[in-house]
Amino acid sequence: MKYKKQVEKWDVFEVEIQGPAAGNPFTDYEVTGTFESKNECTEADGFYDGDGIYKVRFMPSFEEEYTFRIRAGFLDADLVGRFTATAPGKDNHGPVRVANTFHFAYEDGTPYYSVGTTCYVWDLQSDELIGKTLKTLKESAFNKIRFCVFPKHYDYNLGEPRSYPYQGTPMDSSVLTKENFQEYTGRSEGNDWDFTRFNTEHFRHIEKCIEVLRDLGIEADLIVMHPYDRWGFSCMKPEEDDLYWKYVIARFAAYRNIWWSLANEFDLFEEKNVEDWERYAKIICEKDPYKHLRSIHNCRNFYDHNRPWITHCSIQRQDIYKSAEMVNEWREKYKKPVVLDEIAYEGNIQHGWGNISGEEMLRRFWEAAVRGGYPGHGETYMHPQDILWWSHGGELHGESHKRFGFLLNVMKETPGIGLMPYEKCGWDEVCAVPEESTSLIKAVKEYYLFYYSFMRPSFRDFYFDDETAFEVRVLDTWNMTVENRGIHKGKFRVELPGKQYMAVQIKKA
Amino acid sequence: MKYKKQVEKWDVFEVEIQGPAAGNPFTDYEVTGTFESKNECTEADGFYDGDGIYKVRFMPSFEEEYTFRIRAGFLDADLVGRFTATAPGKDNHGPVRVANTFHFAYEDGTPYYSVGTTCYVWDLQSDELIGKTLKTLKESAFNKIRFCVFPKHYDYNLGEPRSYPYQGTPMDSSVLTKENFQEYTGRSEGNDWDFTRFNTEHFRHIEKCIEVLRDLGIEADLIVMHPYDRWGFSCMKPEEDDLYWKYVIARFAAYRNIWWSLANEFDLFEEKNVEDWERYAKIICEKDPYKHLRSIHNCRNFYDHNRPWITHCSIQRQDIYKSAEMVNEWREKYKKPVVLDEIAYEGNIQHGWGNISGEEMLRRFWEAAVRGGYPGHGETYMHPQDILWWSHGGELHGESHKRFGFLLNVMKETPGIGLMPYEKCGWDEVCAVPEESTSLIKAVKEYYLFYYSFMRPSFRDFYFDDETAFEVRVLDTWNMTVENRGIHKGKFRVELPGKQYMAVQIKKA
């Protein structure tokens, strides 16, 4: 039995034991751990990691002494041990939770303002490309990334992944062209997989990616299933799916930065129905002791985000023209955080979902944020080797991402946790005020963040009351400039440059 | 009795007679004319034009000999005469009519593609400013302009008009400021009008404006009533309104370029209801022998454009974000031409309806056009003397209007009359094909006009059938360039520059 005597609270505590390598260690034995301290008692599934090595992982939630007990079908007696969970490091705030109904905060209470991006299979690229992606992420404001466990088969994604999740061999991809790729689906011939034997190297690699993201302060929004498949991973049998879900949870649940995205575009799966998705959800709810965030992403029609296991909406835009503008409506409908995981991508590929301008992407970000939602980025610029950020990671070529840090900093200035749309603003502006429950609604708010989108007023007049003094700042959200405009009381006018993408920030002095 | 012996078909034939100037000549006498030829027999009301002069006007619709008979309460016997209607001049195509259900054509069959602008009270400005407006219009692609008979009281419009429609005196406007103007309404004190006595000079001047527009080939979309009023013209009594309507029709109906807009923003009138609007409509239908186009414009809620007297929808956008994109829906609902008379204005004033960019305005124009509708322009740039094109005319300062001629020329290339949205196009493009009745729907169209709006594809693939050869052109709608891309058959790819506002024009070779 191998384990460390000490681990930070919210880090991964891992116990490694030796066991049989013969037969099918993925299915032959059940391995579990029980972790106890003064404040918690948690049971966690273990998993087989190849070469006769079995592992059980645990994320402690308290700074205290823990004892643990490992049970396994191949063990004559339980193994026991103890370790200490120490204070978290400076950048370790714990897992992200829903906070204030519509928002998020780390477990230590620090507000978390999601600024996400999507690189579906960045994790399955070459070491060199992964290195580039991480460098890009490090220099970015992104604090969440969506990506897949399974490889992806789609336009601009016809290559082989660095590894496959199962033992076996894939279909011969030399037959694929940009014209015929859509003829190949999960039911294509030539795939030869043993869906009861995982490729441990594939999962170890993904773990490594999750760890690096964690160390960069980035949440890993893990897409566990998706329909863009030529290998059969999207149409396994129910017992194979269940085995997969349990394996994924046993391996990854102890990482504090994991979010579970049941699917990308669940409605494009031809062979899954609501019962399947609900079954997977049940497995997660039972098997993930840490209750990480759970969502499911649509292509066309929404999943019912009112389902109790769904912690937040993970939305794809419903209309070409109106996107982030619908956040108000979705907040009202679901009473959960609204995360817009796809509001079209900045780029210039032929597809309409992947060719909006940087200006339009940033505009959608601000619209979403000021309506109390959380926008998501993606980038799809044509590339000589078809390396598109949206799927492969690598380098960013666009303009919007450079401006997200400015937005994130503004979001962080919110008093309390999270913004909500201010209903009394003009019809031709959006305005955010700090989230407050209806029972506590105050007449004059502490803070107002007005956004003018593509409109270009040369000035705006404001009036809140006669007593309160306000500090006024004018933000150019594109050029990232801030102008202090002094302290004002009563009725006051703010001169603006008559340009697009301006905001006015007003806080109680 | 004074009249000319000869007039062009669709021009104004006018008969002038002397009569009493004492009493109230506007109400004391009825004057009518009957105009007869081989093909028509038309009755028209006359009107008092001051100084004992009464006039009857008529627009002949046939090239032939006419006789006429004038009746008046003050005449002992009818007056009779005859004249010849000659062939129309080169630029005289007759009045504009609805054609092909959703479109317009002049009476001689020439398609009319409306590219309108709004200058609410350009006609009531100084001679100098009117001169500037006409110069601007002459150099523009506009073929329709919306404007009012009554002066306008509103932000940026606090000055006095050059004249008033009635005899009397207005309230003292020296009390007005930008802050208090909204406190003054049609019920404000100080106005002293005789609503039974028109100021003939005011109407003579408007006539002159209609004539100059006609000579520039521009339709006069005359807004007969509007709610932006501090003088009481928006809250006259029913019999005063009826007198006004009859006077307006008697004076202006014989002009071939007149369109009747019953109201700007009918839903903002506090003292009119549907019965009033229907009564005015009835008067127009009875009194305008030439059946000029009739519409009524909304602020928020639409009038019921299904009413039989409404020839075309005159629409104000319903949503900040989605505007011209709704043309498909409105075509379907009303089965009439869809004219978007306000889809926000290019400019930079404080109001959200008046500060979109030139790019966005042009984008809305193309969206509307390619969906088989007709967009309208307006401009509201801040100006040191508050001279805004939208109300006052003068000079244009924006960017969109420079590109309307390019659009108009493309519209004129439509085979037949008018474009309709092509339902089989991709979800991420809009495409127009020539308007055709459902019973005649052809598999492969003669002509396709694809528009990519704010999306920026680097290429698009096309396939219609294996036999038909198509000529392909790439249009940059902003830079107004056209690139010929040769003849193509079967499946073909069109390379695009990955820029916004591109269109692809494809016609049978």
Tab-separated table of C-alpha atoms in Angstrom, chain A residues 448 462 464 469-475 482-489 492-496 503-509:
chain	number	residue	atom	x	y	z
A	448	TYR	CA	-24.626	49.581	-11.398
A	462	PHE	CA	-28.674	59.159	-14.818
A	464	PHE	CA	-31.067	57.460	-8.709
A	469	ALA	CA	-23.048	60.133	-4.073
A	470	PHE	CA	-21.767	57.845	-6.814
A	471	GLU	CA	-18.358	57.260	-8.331
A	472	VAL	CA	-18.610	57.079	-12.100
A	473	ARG	CA	-16.275	55.336	-14.522
A	474	VAL	CA	-16.560	54.961	-18.288
A	475	LEU	CA	-15.288	51.673	-19.694
A	482	VAL	CA	-11.200	53.080	-17.933
A	483	GLU	CA	-11.928	56.762	-17.390
A	484	ASN	CA	-12.721	58.087	-13.957
A	485	ARG	CA	-15.502	60.632	-14.198
A	486	GLY	CA	-15.609	61.782	-10.599
A	487	ILE	CA	-18.321	61.771	-7.967
A	488	HIS	CA	-21.913	62.665	-8.826
A	489	LYS	CA	-25.161	63.142	-6.982
A	492	PHE	CA	-26.088	63.732	-13.785
A	493	ARG	CA	-24.970	63.298	-17.352
A	494	VAL	CA	-22.157	61.034	-18.506
A	495	GLU	CA	-20.571	62.020	-21.799
A	496	LEU	CA	-19.666	59.055	-23.999
A	503	ALA	CA	-20.039	50.561	-20.442
A	504	VAL	CA	-20.653	52.836	-17.485
A	505	GLN	CA	-19.798	51.671	-13.996
A	506	ILE	CA	-21.476	53.494	-11.153
A	507	LYS	CA	-20.790	52.689	-7.516
A	508	LYS	CA	-21.776	54.233	-4.240
A	509	ALA	CA	-18.982	56.588	-3.257
